[in-house]
Short mmCIF file of C-alpha atoms and ligand atoms in Angstrom, two decimals:
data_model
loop_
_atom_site.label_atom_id
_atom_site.label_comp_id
_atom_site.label_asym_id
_atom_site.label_seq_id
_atom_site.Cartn_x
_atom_site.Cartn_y
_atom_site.Cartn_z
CA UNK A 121 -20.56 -15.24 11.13
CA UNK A 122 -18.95 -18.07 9.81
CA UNK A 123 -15.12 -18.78 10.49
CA UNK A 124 -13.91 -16.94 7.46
CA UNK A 125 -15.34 -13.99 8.47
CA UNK A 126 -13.55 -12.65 12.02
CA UNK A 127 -15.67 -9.56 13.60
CA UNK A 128 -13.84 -6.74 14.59
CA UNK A 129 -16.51 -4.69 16.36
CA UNK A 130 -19.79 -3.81 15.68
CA UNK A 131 -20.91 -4.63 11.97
CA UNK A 132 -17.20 -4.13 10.81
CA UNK A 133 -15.22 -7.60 10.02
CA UNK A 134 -12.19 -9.32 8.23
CA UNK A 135 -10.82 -12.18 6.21
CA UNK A 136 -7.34 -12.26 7.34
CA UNK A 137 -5.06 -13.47 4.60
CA UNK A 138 -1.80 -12.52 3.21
CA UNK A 139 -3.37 -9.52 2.41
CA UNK A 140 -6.22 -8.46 4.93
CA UNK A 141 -9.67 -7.46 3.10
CA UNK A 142 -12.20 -5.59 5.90
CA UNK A 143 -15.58 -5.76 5.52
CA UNK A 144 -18.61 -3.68 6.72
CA UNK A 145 -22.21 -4.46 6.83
CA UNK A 146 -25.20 -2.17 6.32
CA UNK A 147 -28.82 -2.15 5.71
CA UNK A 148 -29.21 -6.07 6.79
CA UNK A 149 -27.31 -7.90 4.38
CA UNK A 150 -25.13 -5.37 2.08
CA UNK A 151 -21.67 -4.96 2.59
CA UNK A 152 -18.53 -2.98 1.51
CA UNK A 153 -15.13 -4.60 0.41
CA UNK A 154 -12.09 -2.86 1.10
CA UNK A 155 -9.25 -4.38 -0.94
CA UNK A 156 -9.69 -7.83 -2.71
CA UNK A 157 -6.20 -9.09 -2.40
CA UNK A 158 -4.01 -10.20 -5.26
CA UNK A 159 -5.62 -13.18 -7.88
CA UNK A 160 -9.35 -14.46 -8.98
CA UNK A 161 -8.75 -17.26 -6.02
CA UNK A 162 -8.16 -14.36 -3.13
CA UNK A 163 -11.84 -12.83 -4.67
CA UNK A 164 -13.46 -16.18 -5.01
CA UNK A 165 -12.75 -16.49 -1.44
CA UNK A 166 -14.11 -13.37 -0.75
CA UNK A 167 -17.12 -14.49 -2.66
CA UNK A 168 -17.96 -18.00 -0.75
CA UNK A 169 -17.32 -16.09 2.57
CA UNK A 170 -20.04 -13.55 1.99
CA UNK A 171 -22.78 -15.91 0.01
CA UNK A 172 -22.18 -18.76 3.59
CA UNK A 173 -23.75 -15.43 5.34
CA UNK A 174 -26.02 -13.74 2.86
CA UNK A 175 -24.33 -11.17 2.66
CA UNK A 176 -24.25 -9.62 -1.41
CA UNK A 177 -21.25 -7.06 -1.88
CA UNK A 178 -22.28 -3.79 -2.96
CA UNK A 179 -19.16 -1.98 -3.10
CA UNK A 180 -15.44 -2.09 -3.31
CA UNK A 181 -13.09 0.22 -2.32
CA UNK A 182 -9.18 -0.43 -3.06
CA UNK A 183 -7.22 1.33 -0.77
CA UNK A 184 -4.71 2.03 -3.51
CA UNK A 185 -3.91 -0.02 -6.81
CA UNK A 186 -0.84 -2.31 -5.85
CA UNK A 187 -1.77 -5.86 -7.47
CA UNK A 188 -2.40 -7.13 -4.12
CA UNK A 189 -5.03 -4.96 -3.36
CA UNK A 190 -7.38 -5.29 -6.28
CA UNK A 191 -6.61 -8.88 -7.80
CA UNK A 192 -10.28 -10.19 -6.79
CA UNK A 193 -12.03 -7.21 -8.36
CA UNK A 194 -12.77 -9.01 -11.42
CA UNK A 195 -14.38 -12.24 -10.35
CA UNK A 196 -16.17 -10.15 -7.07
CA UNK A 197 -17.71 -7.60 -10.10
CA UNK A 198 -18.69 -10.49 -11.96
CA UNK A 199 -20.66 -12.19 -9.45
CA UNK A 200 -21.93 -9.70 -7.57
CA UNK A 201 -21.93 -6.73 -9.57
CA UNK A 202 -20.54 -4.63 -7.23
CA UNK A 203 -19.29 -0.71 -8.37
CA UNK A 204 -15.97 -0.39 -7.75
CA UNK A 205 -14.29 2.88 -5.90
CA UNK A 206 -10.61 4.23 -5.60
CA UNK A 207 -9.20 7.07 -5.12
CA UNK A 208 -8.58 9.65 -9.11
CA UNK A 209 -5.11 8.20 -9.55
CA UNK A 210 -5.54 4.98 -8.28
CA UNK A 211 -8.45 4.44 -10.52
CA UNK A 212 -6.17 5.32 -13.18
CA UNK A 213 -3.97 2.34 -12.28
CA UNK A 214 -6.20 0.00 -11.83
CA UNK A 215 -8.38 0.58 -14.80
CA UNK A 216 -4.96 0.71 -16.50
CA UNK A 217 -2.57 -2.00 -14.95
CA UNK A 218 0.36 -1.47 -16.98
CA UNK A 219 1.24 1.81 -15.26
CA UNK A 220 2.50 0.22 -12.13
CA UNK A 221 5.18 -1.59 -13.70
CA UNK A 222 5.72 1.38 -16.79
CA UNK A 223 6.18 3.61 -13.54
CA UNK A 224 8.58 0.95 -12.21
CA UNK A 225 10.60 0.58 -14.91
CA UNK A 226 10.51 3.98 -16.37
CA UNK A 227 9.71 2.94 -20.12
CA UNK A 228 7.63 -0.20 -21.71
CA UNK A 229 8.78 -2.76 -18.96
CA UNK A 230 10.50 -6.24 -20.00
CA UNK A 231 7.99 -9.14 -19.58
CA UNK A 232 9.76 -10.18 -16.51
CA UNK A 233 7.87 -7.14 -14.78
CA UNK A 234 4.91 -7.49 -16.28
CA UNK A 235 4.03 -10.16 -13.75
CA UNK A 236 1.33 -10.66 -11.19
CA UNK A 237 2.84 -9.24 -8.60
CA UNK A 238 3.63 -5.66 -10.13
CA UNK A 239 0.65 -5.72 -12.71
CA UNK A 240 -3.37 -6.98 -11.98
CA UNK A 241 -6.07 -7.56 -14.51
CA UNK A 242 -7.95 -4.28 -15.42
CA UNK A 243 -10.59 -3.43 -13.70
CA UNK A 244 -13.43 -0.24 -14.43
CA UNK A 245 -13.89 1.87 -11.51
CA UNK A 246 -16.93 3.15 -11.20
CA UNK A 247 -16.43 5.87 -8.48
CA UNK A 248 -13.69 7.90 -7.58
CA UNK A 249 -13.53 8.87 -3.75
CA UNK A 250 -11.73 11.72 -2.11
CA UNK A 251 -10.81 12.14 1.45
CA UNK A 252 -14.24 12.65 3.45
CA UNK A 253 -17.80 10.83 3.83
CA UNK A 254 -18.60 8.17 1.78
CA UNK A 255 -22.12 7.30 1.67
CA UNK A 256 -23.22 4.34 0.36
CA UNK A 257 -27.42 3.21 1.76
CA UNK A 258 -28.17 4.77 4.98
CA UNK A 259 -24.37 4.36 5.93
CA UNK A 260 -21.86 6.94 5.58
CA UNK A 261 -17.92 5.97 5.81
CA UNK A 262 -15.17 8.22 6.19
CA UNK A 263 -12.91 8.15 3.52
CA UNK A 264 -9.38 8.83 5.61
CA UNK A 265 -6.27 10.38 3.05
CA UNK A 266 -3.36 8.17 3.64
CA UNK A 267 -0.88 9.22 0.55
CA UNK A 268 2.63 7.88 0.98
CA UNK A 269 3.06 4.37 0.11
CA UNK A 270 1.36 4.74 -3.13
CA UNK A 271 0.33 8.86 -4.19
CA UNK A 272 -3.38 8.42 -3.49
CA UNK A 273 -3.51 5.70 -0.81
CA UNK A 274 -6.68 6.08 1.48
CA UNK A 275 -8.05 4.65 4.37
CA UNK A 276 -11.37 3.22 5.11
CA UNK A 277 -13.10 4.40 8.57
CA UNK A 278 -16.03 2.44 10.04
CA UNK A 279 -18.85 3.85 11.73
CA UNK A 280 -17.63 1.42 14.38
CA UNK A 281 -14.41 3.40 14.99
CA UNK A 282 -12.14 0.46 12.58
CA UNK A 283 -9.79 1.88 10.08
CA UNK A 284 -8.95 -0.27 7.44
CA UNK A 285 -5.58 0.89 6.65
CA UNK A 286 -4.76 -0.47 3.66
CA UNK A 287 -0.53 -0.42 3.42
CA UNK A 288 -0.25 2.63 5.08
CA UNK A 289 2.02 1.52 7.75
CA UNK A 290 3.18 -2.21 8.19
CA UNK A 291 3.01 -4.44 11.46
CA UNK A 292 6.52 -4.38 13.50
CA UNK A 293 7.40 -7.50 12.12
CA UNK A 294 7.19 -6.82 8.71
CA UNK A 295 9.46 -3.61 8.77
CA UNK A 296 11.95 -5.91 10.53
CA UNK A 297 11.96 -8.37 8.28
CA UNK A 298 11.84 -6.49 4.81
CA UNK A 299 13.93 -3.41 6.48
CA UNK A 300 13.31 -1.51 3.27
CA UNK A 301 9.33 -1.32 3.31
CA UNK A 302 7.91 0.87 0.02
CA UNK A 303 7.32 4.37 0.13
CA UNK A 304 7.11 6.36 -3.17
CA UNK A 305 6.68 9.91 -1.38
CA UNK A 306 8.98 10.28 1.97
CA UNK A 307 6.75 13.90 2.64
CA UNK A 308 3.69 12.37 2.70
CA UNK A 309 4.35 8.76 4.27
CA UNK A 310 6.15 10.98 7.48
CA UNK A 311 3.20 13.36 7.13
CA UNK A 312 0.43 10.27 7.18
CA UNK A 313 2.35 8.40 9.94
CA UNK A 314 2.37 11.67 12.28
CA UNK A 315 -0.92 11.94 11.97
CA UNK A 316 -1.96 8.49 12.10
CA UNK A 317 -0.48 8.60 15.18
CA UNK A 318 -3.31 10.89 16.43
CA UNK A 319 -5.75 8.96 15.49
CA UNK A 320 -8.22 7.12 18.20
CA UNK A 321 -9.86 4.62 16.33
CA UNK A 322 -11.21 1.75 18.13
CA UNK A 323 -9.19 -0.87 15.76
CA UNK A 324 -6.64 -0.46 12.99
CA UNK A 325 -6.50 -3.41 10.15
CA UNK A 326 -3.30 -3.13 8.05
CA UNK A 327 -3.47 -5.27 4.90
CA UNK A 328 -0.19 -6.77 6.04
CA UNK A 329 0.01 -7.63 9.67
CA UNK A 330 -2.34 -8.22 12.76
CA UNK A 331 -5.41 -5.99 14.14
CA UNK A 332 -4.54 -3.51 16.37
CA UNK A 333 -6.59 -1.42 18.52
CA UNK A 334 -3.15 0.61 19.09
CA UNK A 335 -1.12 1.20 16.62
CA UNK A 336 1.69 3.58 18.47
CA UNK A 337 4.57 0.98 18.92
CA UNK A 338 3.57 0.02 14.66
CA UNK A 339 3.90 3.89 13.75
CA UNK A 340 6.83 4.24 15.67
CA UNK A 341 9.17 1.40 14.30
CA UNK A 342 7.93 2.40 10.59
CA UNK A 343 9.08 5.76 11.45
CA UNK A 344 12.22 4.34 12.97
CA UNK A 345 13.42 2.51 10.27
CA UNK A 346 12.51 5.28 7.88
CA UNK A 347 15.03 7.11 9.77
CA UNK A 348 17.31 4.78 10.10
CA UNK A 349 17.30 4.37 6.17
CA UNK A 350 18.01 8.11 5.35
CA UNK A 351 20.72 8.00 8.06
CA UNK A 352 22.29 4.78 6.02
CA UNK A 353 21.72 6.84 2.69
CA UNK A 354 23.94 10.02 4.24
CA UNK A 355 25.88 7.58 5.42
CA UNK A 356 26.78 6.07 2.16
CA UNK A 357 26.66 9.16 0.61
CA UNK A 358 29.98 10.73 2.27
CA UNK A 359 31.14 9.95 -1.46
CA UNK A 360 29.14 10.78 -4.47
CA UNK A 361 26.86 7.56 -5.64
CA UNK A 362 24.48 6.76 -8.33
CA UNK A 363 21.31 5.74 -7.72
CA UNK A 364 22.50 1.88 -8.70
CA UNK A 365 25.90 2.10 -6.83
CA UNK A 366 23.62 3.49 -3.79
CA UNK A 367 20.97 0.31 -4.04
CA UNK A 368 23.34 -2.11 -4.18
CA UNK A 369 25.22 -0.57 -0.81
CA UNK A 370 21.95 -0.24 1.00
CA UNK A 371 20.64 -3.79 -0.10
CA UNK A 372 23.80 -4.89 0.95
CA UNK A 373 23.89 -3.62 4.59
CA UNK A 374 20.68 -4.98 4.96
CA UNK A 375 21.54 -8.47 3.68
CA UNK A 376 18.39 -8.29 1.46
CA UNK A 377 17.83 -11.04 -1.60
CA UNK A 378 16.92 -9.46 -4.80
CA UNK A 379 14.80 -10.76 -7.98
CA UNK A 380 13.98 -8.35 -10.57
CA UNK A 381 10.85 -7.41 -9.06
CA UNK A 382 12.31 -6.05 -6.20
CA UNK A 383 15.31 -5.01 -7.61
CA UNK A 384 12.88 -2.14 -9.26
CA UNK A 385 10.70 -1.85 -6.29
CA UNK A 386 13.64 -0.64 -3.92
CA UNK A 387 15.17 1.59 -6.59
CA UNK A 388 11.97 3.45 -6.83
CA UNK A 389 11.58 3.45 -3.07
CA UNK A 390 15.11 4.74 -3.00
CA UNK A 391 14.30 7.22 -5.36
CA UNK A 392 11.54 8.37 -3.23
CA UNK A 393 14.30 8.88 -0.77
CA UNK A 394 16.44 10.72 -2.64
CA UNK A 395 13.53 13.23 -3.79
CA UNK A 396 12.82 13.90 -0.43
CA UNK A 397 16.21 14.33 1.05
CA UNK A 398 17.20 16.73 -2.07
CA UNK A 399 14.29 18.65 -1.50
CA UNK A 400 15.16 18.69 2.03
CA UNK A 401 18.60 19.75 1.82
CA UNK A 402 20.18 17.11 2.89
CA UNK A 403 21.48 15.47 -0.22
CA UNK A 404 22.80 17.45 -3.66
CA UNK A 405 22.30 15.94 -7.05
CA UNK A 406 24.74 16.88 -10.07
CA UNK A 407 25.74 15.02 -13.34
CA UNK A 408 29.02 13.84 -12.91
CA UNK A 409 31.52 12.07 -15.51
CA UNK A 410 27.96 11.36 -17.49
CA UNK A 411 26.51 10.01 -14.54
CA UNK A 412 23.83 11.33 -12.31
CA UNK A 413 25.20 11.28 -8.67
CA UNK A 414 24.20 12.29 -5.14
CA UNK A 415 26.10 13.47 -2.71
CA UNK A 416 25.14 13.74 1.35
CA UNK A 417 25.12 17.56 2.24
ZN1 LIG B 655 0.83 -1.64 -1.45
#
């Protein structure tokens, strides 16, 4: 295969790029795409990497529908006319973009969100997949439930024993370095990590971070600093905060740089936080003085 295309095992394979897209081969010279990474260039790459090998994409599957993941759907569909597959609410996303950053934002986003990085170009999906086998030819996936970072993340599993992991979890150094990774439901990211964590597979490809063929030290520092997050949040919550007051003390002890974009991606990730840790009994919410507050427990 040429140098674009690294082999993980088997007929299973990768283009490693800021965002990793796997590949698997079947019947000769057809072959599945999971997650196209974020613009028409990341997708014409795809593209030259499987025409240098003959290889003609039949399929797609996006993990989930962060802007990243789906970016090259268009120009791959074009060219190849490959169907497209996602999980039922991802689909909805992706055929409908503007819900990412009208979910951000909470109401019609300012144009400053509406930018590549919150919002791809539409793209029809053709098939929606739910946890189980996936058959596509004489080939049958296993479509792996991995809800947490996004509500209907999945996982791709190779007859070769490779998940592709989409953003389920993130490499070591990546939680270090962004400290407060995304999550948008606390529940089910502890509840995917656990059991990921059970998991034998042969090889694990996160979209961001290295191939790993064990993934226990990566589960436990994303579980870590989840913990260590909610301990900062009842931490900071000795004395009753706003959501706002609460971001800019937690982005603060992390020493994080904020642009709008992110600005709205920790909030929500803070709010998934706050969900959780109500729900949990850990935190109490109540309007106070007009404002909505939470208070540690
Ligand atoms: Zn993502």
């Amino acid at each position: 295969m040429a140098e674009l295309l690294k082999k993980i095992k088997g007929n299973t394979y990768y283009i490693k790029g800021p965002v990793n897209t796997g590949l698997y081969v079947y019947d000769q010279n057809r072959c599945v795409v999971v997650d196209t990474g974020s613009s028409d260039d990341w997708g014409r790459k795809i593209y030259k990497a499987l025409k240098a090998e003959g290889l003609e994409a039949e399929m797609i599957i996006n993990t989930h529908s962060h802007a990243d993941h789906f970016g090259g759907n268009n120009l791959l569909v074009k060219r190849t006319n490959a169907e497209v597959a996602a999980s039922g609410i991802e689909a909805a996303i992706i055929s409908n973009p503007y819900l990412e950053p009208l979910y951000l934002y909470s109401a019609h986003p300012p144009k400053a969100l509406q930018n590549r990085f919150l919002m791809g170009k539409e793209c029809r999906v053709d098939r929606i997949v739910e946890p189980g086998n996936f058959t596509i030819g004489q080939t049958t996936l296993e479509i792996v439930d991995l809800k947490g970072h996004s509500p209907g993340h999945i996982g791709v599993a190779t007859p070769d024993g490779v998940l592709m992991a989409g953003d389920a979890y993130f490499s070591t150094h990546i939680v270090e370095k962004y400290k407060l990774t995304y999550f948008i439901n606390i529940a089910d990211t502890l509840d995917t990590l656990n059991r990921l964590k059970d998991t034998d597979y042969c090889y694990y490809l996160p979209c961001h971070g290295d191939l790993s063929s064990d993934i226990g030290e990566e589960i436990h520092s994303n579980l870590k600093a989840i913990n260590e997050t909610m301990g900062m949040i009842r931490w900071e919550l000795i004395k009753p905060l706003t959501r706002e007051e609460l971001g800019a003390a937690i982005t603060e002890k992390y020493n994080l740089d904020l642009n709008t974009t992110q600005y709205y991606l920790n909030q929500s990730s803070l709010a998934a936080y706050l969900s959780y840790m109500t729900d949990e009994g850990m935190l109490k919410r109540r309007i106070e003085g007009r404002r909505m507050v939470w208070e540690a427990v």
